[in-house]
C-alpha cells in the first residue's frame, strides 16, 4: 500500500518535472533563435559584408586600473592583426562619451587605438556594485552580472565574446543563448581556495567580518555558502572556449576551480615597461628628501592603511635622521566609496601624526605618474595575494627599489631573482615593511643602483610586445 502511494505521488511529480524541463529547453531554444535572428538582421555593413564583432564585457572600462590597460592593449592588438574585426566594449560608464573614454586610455596608459571602437552603454551597472549586496556579496554581484549581461546581449549580439573583467557568470549566457564563441581574461578568481581557508580558519579580514569569525555556526554556514559558490563558479567558468589568466597564482586557482586546463594559458598583463625604461638610471644624488611611492587603485584589498602604519613606524624609528621621507600614494578613484576610503586614509594619517609626510595624488595623468616614479627611491605595494601587480612591474621598470607583499603574483612571478641576482624585496606585516624600508635606506646608493638595474633587466617579459604575442596565440581558436 505504501509502495502504491509512493508511486502515485512520485510518478506525477516526475512527469510534471519532465514537462517543465522540456518547456524550459524549448523556451531557451526559442530565445536563442530569436537572438540569432536579431543578429542577422542588424549586422550587415553598407557593402553587404559583415565585420566580425568582438565584444569585451568591461562595465568599468574608464576606471584607469591595470585591468583597463589589459582591455585597451587587447583591442589594439586585435586591430593590428585582423582587418575585418570591429571591437565592441560593453560599459556602464555613461558619464563619459566614447571619445572621452578612448582619450582617457591614451592619456593614462599611452595606448593609441588604430580604429574606432563601438561602445554599448549599459544602464544597469548598479546591479554589479558590491554596495548593493551588504550580505552574500559574491552571489549578489554574480547574479547581477547575469542581468547586466542580458542587457548587453540584447543591445548587441557579437560573434566573439570576451569577459575581460571577471564576470564569469555571463559566459554561459553569451555561449548558449547568444551563440557566441567565448573567452575570458581572468585577473583574479571571484573565489579562491585562499578565501575558503580564511573562513575555515575563522580569520578576520576585510571580506570576513568579526561577527562571523567569532561564531562557529556563522563560519560553518559561510563555508557551505562558499563551497556552493565555488562549485557554481567552476561550472560557468568551464563553459569558456579560451581562458587566459594573468599570473601563476591565478592559474593555480583557476585550474583547480574550472578544470579547463586544455584551453587555459598564462598571458602576463601588458605593462608599459619601455616608457619607464626610458627614464635614465643613475646613482642617486645626495638629496634632502627621499620619496616612497605606492601605485594602486584605492580599493580595500590594496591595504593602504598598512602602508601608512608601516611608514609611521619607520618615521618614529628615524626621528631626527636625514634625509627626510615622503610617502606618495598614487591611485585611481572609481566612485564615491573609493573617495570615502581616501578620506578615511587621510584621517588615519592625522591620527598617526604623519599628515605632513603623506601625499595623495588621485587620477593623475601618465606623465605625472612617470615623474613621481622617476624621483622615488622605494616602490611600495601591500596587497595580500595580489593576482599580478602591474604597479609592481612599473615601479621596477622605472628604477625604484620595490617592496611588495610576500604573496600572489609579486612573490611567484615578479619579485623573483633574475639570473641569480636580487630584484627587490618582500614583506608581510607592519613590522616587516618598516624594517625592510629602513634596510633599503641603509644600503649605499651604489648597492641600490645594482638592485634597480637587476629589476629593470627582469621586466622585459612583461612588455606590451610579449602580451601581444601571447594574447594572439591564446585567442586564435576563437577566430577559426
CSV table of C-alpha atoms in Angstrom, one decimal:
chain,number,residue,atom,x,y,z
A,1,UNK,CA,0.0,0.0,0.0
A,2,UNK,CA,2.9,2.3,0.9
A,3,UNK,CA,4.7,1.5,-2.3
A,4,UNK,CA,1.5,2.2,-4.3
A,5,UNK,CA,1.0,5.5,-2.5
A,6,UNK,CA,4.6,6.5,-3.2
A,7,UNK,CA,4.3,5.6,-6.9
A,8,UNK,CA,1.0,7.6,-7.1
A,9,UNK,CA,2.8,10.7,-5.7
A,10,UNK,CA,6.2,10.2,-7.4
A,11,UNK,CA,5.1,9.4,-10.9
A,12,UNK,CA,3.0,12.6,-11.5
A,13,UNK,CA,5.8,14.6,-9.9
A,14,UNK,CA,8.4,13.1,-12.2
A,15,UNK,CA,6.1,13.6,-15.2
A,16,UNK,CA,5.5,17.3,-14.2
A,17,UNK,CA,9.2,17.9,-13.8
A,18,UNK,CA,9.9,16.4,-17.2
A,19,UNK,CA,7.2,18.6,-18.8
A,20,UNK,CA,8.7,21.7,-17.1
A,21,UNK,CA,12.2,20.8,-18.2
A,22,UNK,CA,11.0,20.3,-21.8
A,23,UNK,CA,9.2,23.7,-21.7
A,24,UNK,CA,12.3,25.4,-20.3
A,25,UNK,CA,14.5,23.9,-23.0
A,26,UNK,CA,12.0,24.9,-25.7
A,27,UNK,CA,11.8,28.4,-24.3
A,28,UNK,CA,15.6,28.8,-24.2
A,29,UNK,CA,15.9,27.4,-27.7
A,30,UNK,CA,13.3,29.9,-28.8
A,31,UNK,CA,15.2,32.8,-27.2
A,32,UNK,CA,18.4,31.6,-28.8
A,33,UNK,CA,16.8,31.5,-32.3
A,34,UNK,CA,15.2,35.0,-31.7
A,35,UNK,CA,18.6,36.4,-30.7
A,36,UNK,CA,20.3,34.8,-33.7
A,37,UNK,CA,17.6,36.3,-36.0
A,38,UNK,CA,18.2,39.7,-34.4
A,39,UNK,CA,21.9,39.4,-35.0
A,40,UNK,CA,21.5,38.5,-38.7
A,41,UNK,CA,19.1,41.5,-39.3
A,42,UNK,CA,21.4,44.1,-37.6
A,43,UNK,CA,24.9,43.0,-38.6
A,44,UNK,CA,25.3,43.6,-42.4
A,45,UNK,CA,27.5,46.6,-43.3
A,46,UNK,CA,27.0,49.1,-46.1
A,47,UNK,CA,28.9,46.9,-48.6
A,48,UNK,CA,26.9,43.8,-47.6
A,49,UNK,CA,29.9,42.3,-45.9
A,50,UNK,CA,29.6,41.6,-42.3
A,51,UNK,CA,32.5,42.6,-40.0
A,52,UNK,CA,33.4,40.1,-37.2
A,53,UNK,CA,32.1,41.6,-33.9
A,54,UNK,CA,34.4,41.0,-31.0
A,55,UNK,CA,32.8,42.2,-27.8
A,56,UNK,CA,34.6,42.9,-24.4
A,57,UNK,CA,32.5,42.9,-21.3
A,58,UNK,CA,34.1,45.6,-19.2
A,59,UNK,CA,31.5,47.6,-17.2
A,60,UNK,CA,34.2,49.9,-15.7
A,61,UNK,CA,36.3,50.5,-18.8
A,62,UNK,CA,37.0,54.1,-17.8
A,63,UNK,CA,38.4,53.2,-14.3
A,64,UNK,CA,42.1,53.6,-15.2
A,65,UNK,CA,43.5,50.5,-13.4
A,66,UNK,CA,45.6,47.6,-14.6
A,67,UNK,CA,42.6,45.7,-15.9
A,68,UNK,CA,41.7,48.6,-18.2
A,69,UNK,CA,45.3,48.6,-19.6
A,70,UNK,CA,44.8,44.9,-20.5
A,71,UNK,CA,41.5,45.8,-22.2
A,72,UNK,CA,42.9,48.6,-24.4
A,73,UNK,CA,46.0,46.6,-25.3
A,74,UNK,CA,43.9,43.6,-26.3
A,75,UNK,CA,41.7,45.8,-28.5
A,76,UNK,CA,44.8,47.5,-30.1
A,77,UNK,CA,46.4,44.0,-30.7
A,78,UNK,CA,43.2,42.7,-32.5
A,79,UNK,CA,43.0,45.8,-34.6
A,80,UNK,CA,46.6,45.4,-35.7
A,81,UNK,CA,46.1,41.7,-36.6
A,82,UNK,CA,42.6,41.4,-38.0
A,83,UNK,CA,41.3,43.8,-40.7
A,84,UNK,CA,37.7,42.6,-40.7
A,85,UNK,CA,37.2,42.9,-36.9
A,86,UNK,CA,35.0,45.5,-35.2
A,87,UNK,CA,35.7,45.8,-31.4
A,88,UNK,CA,32.8,46.5,-29.1
A,89,UNK,CA,33.0,47.4,-25.4
A,90,UNK,CA,30.1,46.9,-23.1
A,91,UNK,CA,30.4,49.6,-20.4
A,92,UNK,CA,28.4,51.2,-17.7
A,93,UNK,CA,30.5,54.5,-17.9
A,94,UNK,CA,27.5,56.6,-19.0
A,95,UNK,CA,29.1,59.8,-17.6
A,96,UNK,CA,31.6,59.9,-20.4
A,97,UNK,CA,31.4,59.7,-24.2
A,98,UNK,CA,33.1,57.1,-26.3
A,99,UNK,CA,35.6,59.7,-27.5
A,100,UNK,CA,36.4,60.7,-23.9
A,101,UNK,CA,37.0,57.1,-22.9
A,102,UNK,CA,39.4,56.5,-25.7
A,103,UNK,CA,41.2,59.8,-25.0
A,104,UNK,CA,41.4,58.7,-21.3
A,105,UNK,CA,43.0,55.4,-22.3
A,106,UNK,CA,45.6,57.3,-24.3
A,107,UNK,CA,46.2,59.9,-21.5
A,108,UNK,CA,46.5,57.3,-18.7
A,109,UNK,CA,48.2,54.4,-20.5
A,110,UNK,CA,49.8,55.8,-23.5
A,111,UNK,CA,47.7,53.5,-25.7
A,112,UNK,CA,46.5,54.8,-29.1
A,113,UNK,CA,43.9,52.7,-30.9
A,114,UNK,CA,44.2,52.2,-34.7
A,115,UNK,CA,40.5,52.1,-35.5
A,116,UNK,CA,37.3,53.4,-33.7
A,117,UNK,CA,35.7,51.2,-31.1
A,118,UNK,CA,31.9,50.7,-30.7
A,119,UNK,CA,30.7,51.4,-27.2
A,120,UNK,CA,27.5,49.8,-25.9
A,121,UNK,CA,26.4,51.8,-22.8
A,122,UNK,CA,24.7,49.7,-20.2
A,123,UNK,CA,22.1,51.2,-17.8
A,124,UNK,CA,22.0,48.6,-15.1
A,125,UNK,CA,25.7,48.6,-13.9
A,126,UNK,CA,24.4,49.3,-10.4
A,127,UNK,CA,23.5,45.5,-10.3
A,128,UNK,CA,27.2,44.6,-10.0
A,129,UNK,CA,28.0,47.2,-7.4
A,130,UNK,CA,29.2,45.5,-4.2
A,131,UNK,CA,27.4,48.2,-2.1
A,132,UNK,CA,24.0,46.8,-3.3
A,133,UNK,CA,24.7,43.5,-1.6
A,134,UNK,CA,25.9,44.0,2.1
A,135,UNK,CA,25.5,40.2,2.6
A,136,UNK,CA,26.0,37.4,0.1
A,137,UNK,CA,28.0,39.9,-2.0
A,138,UNK,CA,29.7,37.3,-4.3
A,139,UNK,CA,26.3,35.7,-5.2
A,140,UNK,CA,24.5,39.0,-5.5
A,141,UNK,CA,27.2,40.5,-7.8
A,142,UNK,CA,27.3,37.3,-9.9
A,143,UNK,CA,23.5,37.2,-10.4
A,144,UNK,CA,23.5,40.9,-11.0
A,145,UNK,CA,26.2,40.4,-13.8
A,146,UNK,CA,23.8,37.9,-15.5
A,147,UNK,CA,21.1,40.6,-15.7
A,148,UNK,CA,23.7,43.1,-16.9
A,149,UNK,CA,25.0,40.6,-19.4
A,150,UNK,CA,21.4,40.0,-20.7
A,151,UNK,CA,21.1,43.8,-21.2
A,152,UNK,CA,24.4,43.7,-23.1
A,153,UNK,CA,23.3,40.8,-25.3
A,154,UNK,CA,20.0,42.4,-26.2
A,155,UNK,CA,21.7,45.6,-27.2
A,156,UNK,CA,24.5,43.9,-29.3
A,157,UNK,CA,25.0,40.2,-30.3
A,158,UNK,CA,28.7,39.6,-31.0
A,159,UNK,CA,30.4,36.8,-32.8
A,160,UNK,CA,33.1,36.5,-30.2
A,161,UNK,CA,32.6,37.4,-26.6
A,162,UNK,CA,35.4,38.1,-24.1
A,163,UNK,CA,34.8,38.8,-20.5
A,164,UNK,CA,37.8,40.9,-19.5
A,165,UNK,CA,36.7,41.9,-16.0
A,166,UNK,CA,35.9,38.7,-14.2
A,167,UNK,CA,32.2,38.3,-14.6
A,168,UNK,CA,32.3,34.6,-15.4
A,169,UNK,CA,28.5,34.1,-14.9
A,170,UNK,CA,27.9,36.0,-18.2
A,171,UNK,CA,29.9,33.3,-20.2
A,172,UNK,CA,27.1,30.7,-20.5
A,173,UNK,CA,24.6,33.4,-21.4
A,174,UNK,CA,26.6,34.5,-24.4
A,175,UNK,CA,27.7,31.0,-25.4
A,176,UNK,CA,24.3,29.2,-25.2
A,177,UNK,CA,21.8,32.0,-25.8
A,178,UNK,CA,24.0,34.3,-27.9
A,179,UNK,CA,25.6,31.5,-29.9
A,180,UNK,CA,29.0,33.2,-29.5
A,181,UNK,CA,32.5,31.8,-29.2
A,182,UNK,CA,33.5,32.8,-25.7
A,183,UNK,CA,36.7,33.6,-24.0
A,184,UNK,CA,37.8,35.4,-20.8
A,185,UNK,CA,40.8,37.1,-19.3
A,186,UNK,CA,40.9,36.3,-15.5
A,187,UNK,CA,42.7,38.9,-13.4
A,188,UNK,CA,41.5,37.4,-10.1
A,189,UNK,CA,39.3,34.4,-9.4
A,190,UNK,CA,36.0,35.5,-7.9
A,191,UNK,CA,36.5,32.9,-5.2
A,192,UNK,CA,39.7,31.1,-4.3
A,193,UNK,CA,41.0,28.3,-2.1
A,194,UNK,CA,42.7,31.1,0.0
A,195,UNK,CA,39.3,32.6,0.7
A,196,UNK,CA,37.9,29.2,1.7
A,197,UNK,CA,40.8,28.7,4.1
A,198,UNK,CA,40.3,32.2,5.6
A,199,UNK,CA,36.7,31.2,6.5
A,200,UNK,CA,37.7,27.7,7.6
A,201,UNK,CA,40.3,29.1,9.9
A,202,UNK,CA,38.0,31.9,11.2
A,203,UNK,CA,40.4,34.7,10.3
A,204,UNK,CA,39.1,38.2,10.3
A,205,UNK,CA,39.8,40.1,7.1
A,206,UNK,CA,38.1,42.9,5.0
A,207,UNK,CA,35.8,40.3,3.5
A,208,UNK,CA,35.3,38.1,6.6
A,209,UNK,CA,33.7,40.2,9.4
A,210,UNK,CA,34.5,39.7,13.0
A,211,UNK,CA,30.9,38.7,13.9
A,212,UNK,CA,31.3,35.7,11.5
A,213,UNK,CA,34.8,34.7,12.8
A,214,UNK,CA,33.6,34.8,16.4
A,215,UNK,CA,30.7,32.4,15.7
A,216,UNK,CA,31.4,28.7,14.8
A,217,UNK,CA,27.8,28.5,13.4
A,218,UNK,CA,28.1,31.5,11.1
A,219,UNK,CA,31.5,30.4,10.0
A,220,UNK,CA,30.2,26.9,9.0
A,221,UNK,CA,27.3,28.5,7.2
A,222,UNK,CA,29.6,30.8,5.3
A,223,UNK,CA,31.9,27.9,4.4
A,224,UNK,CA,28.9,25.9,3.0
A,225,UNK,CA,27.9,29.1,1.0
A,226,UNK,CA,31.5,29.5,-0.3
A,227,UNK,CA,31.7,25.8,-1.4
A,228,UNK,CA,28.4,26.1,-3.2
A,229,UNK,CA,29.5,29.3,-4.9
A,230,UNK,CA,32.9,27.8,-5.8
A,231,UNK,CA,31.0,24.8,-7.4
A,232,UNK,CA,28.8,27.2,-9.4
A,233,UNK,CA,31.8,29.4,-10.4
A,234,UNK,CA,33.6,26.3,-11.7
A,235,UNK,CA,30.6,25.3,-13.7
A,236,UNK,CA,30.2,28.6,-15.5
A,237,UNK,CA,33.9,29.1,-16.0
A,238,UNK,CA,34.3,25.7,-17.6
A,239,UNK,CA,32.0,26.9,-20.4
A,240,UNK,CA,34.8,29.1,-21.8
A,241,UNK,CA,36.4,28.1,-25.1
A,242,UNK,CA,39.5,30.1,-24.2
A,243,UNK,CA,40.7,31.0,-20.7
A,244,UNK,CA,43.6,33.5,-20.2
A,245,UNK,CA,45.0,34.1,-16.7
A,246,UNK,CA,47.4,36.9,-15.7
A,247,UNK,CA,49.8,35.0,-13.4
A,248,UNK,CA,50.9,31.7,-12.0
A,249,UNK,CA,48.9,32.3,-8.8
A,250,UNK,CA,45.7,32.9,-10.8
A,251,UNK,CA,46.5,29.9,-13.0
A,252,UNK,CA,46.7,27.5,-10.0
A,253,UNK,CA,43.3,28.7,-8.6
A,254,UNK,CA,41.5,28.6,-12.0
A,255,UNK,CA,42.8,25.2,-12.8
A,256,UNK,CA,41.6,23.8,-9.5
A,257,UNK,CA,38.2,25.5,-9.8
A,258,UNK,CA,37.4,25.4,-13.5
A,259,UNK,CA,39.2,22.2,-14.5
A,260,UNK,CA,39.7,23.6,-18.1
A,261,UNK,CA,43.4,23.0,-18.4
A,262,UNK,CA,43.4,22.3,-22.2
A,263,UNK,CA,42.2,25.8,-23.0
A,264,UNK,CA,43.9,27.8,-20.2
A,265,UNK,CA,47.1,29.7,-20.6
A,266,UNK,CA,49.1,32.4,-18.7
A,267,UNK,CA,49.1,35.8,-20.5
A,268,UNK,CA,51.0,38.3,-18.4
A,269,UNK,CA,49.3,41.7,-18.5
A,270,UNK,CA,50.9,44.3,-20.7
A,271,UNK,CA,53.0,46.7,-18.7
A,272,UNK,CA,54.3,49.8,-20.4
A,273,UNK,CA,57.8,48.9,-19.4
A,274,UNK,CA,59.5,50.7,-22.3
A,275,UNK,CA,58.2,54.1,-21.3
A,276,UNK,CA,59.5,53.6,-17.8
A,277,UNK,CA,62.8,52.0,-19.0
A,278,UNK,CA,63.4,55.3,-20.9
A,279,UNK,CA,63.9,57.0,-17.5
A,280,UNK,CA,67.7,57.4,-17.1
A,281,UNK,CA,69.1,55.3,-14.3
A,282,UNK,CA,72.0,56.7,-12.4
A,283,UNK,CA,73.4,56.7,-8.9
A,284,UNK,CA,71.2,58.8,-6.6
A,285,UNK,CA,72.4,62.3,-6.0
A,286,UNK,CA,72.6,63.5,-2.4
A,287,UNK,CA,69.2,64.9,-1.5
A,288,UNK,CA,67.3,66.4,1.5
A,289,UNK,CA,64.3,64.2,0.9
A,290,UNK,CA,63.6,60.6,-0.2
A,291,UNK,CA,60.2,59.6,-1.6
A,292,UNK,CA,58.4,56.2,-1.2
A,293,UNK,CA,55.7,55.8,-3.9
A,294,UNK,CA,52.7,53.5,-4.0
A,295,UNK,CA,50.7,53.0,-7.2
A,296,UNK,CA,47.3,51.2,-6.9
A,297,UNK,CA,43.6,52.0,-7.0
A,298,UNK,CA,42.0,53.0,-3.7
A,299,UNK,CA,40.3,49.7,-3.1
A,300,UNK,CA,40.1,47.9,0.3
A,301,UNK,CA,42.1,44.9,-0.8
A,302,UNK,CA,45.1,47.1,-1.7
A,303,UNK,CA,45.5,47.7,2.1
A,304,UNK,CA,46.7,51.3,2.0
A,305,UNK,CA,46.3,51.5,5.9
A,306,UNK,CA,49.2,49.0,6.2
A,307,UNK,CA,51.4,51.3,4.1
A,308,UNK,CA,50.6,54.3,6.3
A,309,UNK,CA,51.1,52.4,9.5
A,310,UNK,CA,54.4,50.9,8.4
A,311,UNK,CA,55.5,54.4,7.2
A,312,UNK,CA,54.6,56.0,10.5
A,313,UNK,CA,56.6,53.3,12.3
A,314,UNK,CA,59.6,53.9,10.1
A,315,UNK,CA,59.4,57.7,10.8
A,316,UNK,CA,59.2,57.0,14.5
A,317,UNK,CA,62.4,55.0,14.3
A,318,UNK,CA,64.2,57.6,12.2
A,319,UNK,CA,63.4,60.7,14.4
A,320,UNK,CA,66.0,63.4,13.7
A,321,UNK,CA,67.7,61.4,10.9
A,322,UNK,CA,68.3,63.0,7.5
A,323,UNK,CA,67.2,63.0,4.7
A,324,UNK,CA,63.5,63.3,5.4
A,325,UNK,CA,61.0,60.9,3.9
A,326,UNK,CA,57.7,61.4,2.0
A,327,UNK,CA,55.1,58.7,1.2
A,328,UNK,CA,53.2,59.4,-2.1
A,329,UNK,CA,50.0,57.4,-2.6
A,330,UNK,CA,49.1,57.4,-6.3
A,331,UNK,CA,45.8,55.8,-7.4
A,332,UNK,CA,42.5,55.9,-9.2
A,333,UNK,CA,39.2,56.6,-7.5
A,334,UNK,CA,36.3,54.9,-9.3
A,335,UNK,CA,33.3,56.0,-7.2
A,336,UNK,CA,32.1,57.6,-4.0
A,337,UNK,CA,33.2,54.6,-1.9
A,338,UNK,CA,36.8,55.0,-3.2
A,339,UNK,CA,36.7,58.7,-2.3
A,340,UNK,CA,35.4,57.8,1.2
A,341,UNK,CA,38.3,55.4,1.6
A,342,UNK,CA,40.8,58.2,0.7
A,343,UNK,CA,39.2,60.4,3.3
A,344,UNK,CA,39.5,57.6,5.9
A,345,UNK,CA,43.2,57.2,5.0
A,346,UNK,CA,43.7,61.0,5.5
A,347,UNK,CA,42.1,60.7,9.0
A,348,UNK,CA,44.4,57.7,9.7
A,349,UNK,CA,47.4,59.9,8.7
A,350,UNK,CA,46.2,62.6,11.2
A,351,UNK,CA,45.8,60.0,14.0
A,352,UNK,CA,49.3,58.8,13.4
A,353,UNK,CA,50.7,62.3,13.1
A,354,UNK,CA,52.1,61.8,9.6
A,355,UNK,CA,49.7,64.1,7.6
A,356,UNK,CA,52.6,66.4,6.6
A,357,UNK,CA,54.6,63.5,5.3
A,358,UNK,CA,51.9,61.7,3.2
A,359,UNK,CA,50.8,63.0,-0.2
A,360,UNK,CA,47.7,61.8,-2.1
A,361,UNK,CA,47.7,62.0,-5.9
A,362,UNK,CA,44.4,60.8,-7.3
A,363,UNK,CA,43.6,60.1,-11.0
A,364,UNK,CA,46.7,61.8,-12.2
A,365,UNK,CA,47.9,61.9,-15.8
A,366,UNK,CA,50.5,59.4,-17.0
A,367,UNK,CA,53.3,62.0,-17.3
A,368,UNK,CA,52.9,62.9,-13.6
A,369,UNK,CA,52.9,59.2,-12.6
A,370,UNK,CA,56.2,58.8,-14.6
A,371,UNK,CA,57.8,61.8,-12.9
A,372,UNK,CA,56.9,60.5,-9.3
A,373,UNK,CA,58.3,57.1,-10.1
A,374,UNK,CA,61.5,58.6,-11.6
A,375,UNK,CA,62.1,60.5,-8.4
A,376,UNK,CA,61.2,57.8,-5.9
A,377,UNK,CA,63.7,55.6,-4.0
A,378,UNK,CA,61.2,52.9,-3.0
A,379,UNK,CA,58.1,51.5,-4.8
A,380,UNK,CA,55.6,50.2,-2.2
A,381,UNK,CA,52.9,47.5,-2.6
A,382,UNK,CA,50.9,45.9,0.2
A,383,UNK,CA,48.0,43.8,-1.2
A,384,UNK,CA,47.8,40.3,0.1
A,385,UNK,CA,47.6,37.8,-2.8
A,386,UNK,CA,47.7,40.4,-5.5
A,387,UNK,CA,46.8,38.4,-8.6
A,388,UNK,CA,49.6,40.0,-10.6
A,389,UNK,CA,50.7,43.6,-9.8
A,390,UNK,CA,51.2,45.9,-12.8
A,391,UNK,CA,52.1,48.7,-10.4
A,392,UNK,CA,54.9,46.5,-9.1
A,393,UNK,CA,56.3,46.0,-12.6
A,394,UNK,CA,56.1,49.7,-13.4
A,395,UNK,CA,57.9,50.6,-10.2
A,396,UNK,CA,60.7,48.1,-11.1
A,397,UNK,CA,60.9,49.3,-14.7
A,398,UNK,CA,61.1,53.0,-13.5
A,399,UNK,CA,64.0,52.2,-11.3
A,400,UNK,CA,62.6,52.2,-7.8
A,401,UNK,CA,63.6,49.5,-5.3
A,402,UNK,CA,60.4,47.5,-5.0
A,403,UNK,CA,59.0,46.4,-1.7
A,404,UNK,CA,55.9,44.2,-2.3
A,405,UNK,CA,53.7,41.8,-0.4
A,406,UNK,CA,55.1,38.3,0.1
A,407,UNK,CA,52.2,36.5,-1.7
A,408,UNK,CA,50.4,36.1,-5.0
A,409,UNK,CA,51.9,37.4,-8.3
A,410,UNK,CA,54.7,39.6,-6.8
A,411,UNK,CA,56.0,36.5,-4.9
A,412,UNK,CA,55.6,33.9,-7.7
A,413,UNK,CA,56.2,35.9,-10.9
A,414,UNK,CA,57.6,39.4,-10.4
A,415,UNK,CA,59.9,40.0,-7.5
A,416,UNK,CA,62.0,36.9,-8.1
A,417,UNK,CA,65.8,36.6,-8.6
A,418,UNK,CA,66.9,37.4,-12.2
A,419,UNK,CA,70.0,35.5,-13.3
A,420,UNK,CA,70.7,34.8,-9.6
A,421,UNK,CA,70.5,38.5,-8.5
A,422,UNK,CA,68.1,40.3,-6.2
A,423,UNK,CA,65.4,42.3,-8.0
A,424,UNK,CA,63.5,43.7,-4.9
A,425,UNK,CA,62.1,42.8,-1.5
A,426,UNK,CA,59.0,41.2,0.0
A,427,UNK,CA,57.3,41.8,3.4
A,428,UNK,CA,54.1,40.7,5.1
A,429,UNK,CA,53.2,42.9,8.1
A,430,UNK,CA,53.7,46.4,9.6
A,431,UNK,CA,57.0,45.5,11.3
A,432,UNK,CA,58.3,43.7,8.2
A,433,UNK,CA,57.6,46.6,5.9
A,434,UNK,CA,59.1,49.2,8.3
A,435,UNK,CA,62.2,47.1,8.9
A,436,UNK,CA,62.7,46.4,5.2
A,437,UNK,CA,62.3,50.1,4.2
A,438,UNK,CA,64.8,51.0,6.9
A,439,UNK,CA,67.2,48.4,5.5
A,440,UNK,CA,66.8,49.7,1.9
A,441,UNK,CA,67.6,53.2,3.0
A,442,UNK,CA,70.6,51.9,4.9
A,443,UNK,CA,72.1,50.5,1.7
A,444,UNK,CA,74.7,52.5,-0.2
A,445,UNK,CA,73.4,54.3,-3.4
A,446,UNK,CA,75.7,52.0,-5.4
A,447,UNK,CA,74.1,48.9,-3.9
A,448,UNK,CA,70.6,50.3,-4.5
A,449,UNK,CA,71.6,51.0,-8.1
A,450,UNK,CA,72.7,47.4,-8.6
A,451,UNK,CA,69.2,46.1,-7.4
A,452,UNK,CA,67.4,48.6,-9.6
A,453,UNK,CA,69.4,47.5,-12.7
A,454,UNK,CA,68.7,43.8,-12.0
A,455,UNK,CA,64.9,44.7,-11.6
A,456,UNK,CA,64.9,46.5,-14.9
A,457,UNK,CA,66.5,43.7,-16.8
A,458,UNK,CA,63.9,41.3,-15.4
A,459,UNK,CA,60.8,43.1,-16.5
A,460,UNK,CA,61.2,42.7,-20.3
A,461,UNK,CA,58.9,39.6,-20.1
A,462,UNK,CA,56.0,41.9,-19.1
A,463,UNK,CA,56.2,44.2,-22.1
A,464,UNK,CA,53.4,45.2,-24.4
A,465,UNK,CA,55.0,43.2,-27.2
A,466,UNK,CA,55.2,40.0,-25.1
A,467,UNK,CA,51.5,40.5,-24.2
A,468,UNK,CA,50.5,40.9,-27.9
A,469,UNK,CA,52.3,37.7,-28.9
A,470,UNK,CA,50.8,35.5,-26.1
A,471,UNK,CA,47.3,37.1,-26.3
A,472,UNK,CA,47.1,36.4,-30.1
A,473,UNK,CA,48.3,32.9,-29.6
A,474,UNK,CA,45.6,32.3,-26.9
A,475,UNK,CA,42.6,33.8,-28.7
A,476,UNK,CA,43.4,32.2,-32.1
A,477,UNK,CA,40.9,29.3,-31.5
A,478,UNK,CA,38.1,31.9,-31.3
A,479,UNK,CA,38.8,33.2,-34.8
A,480,UNK,CA,38.9,29.8,-36.5
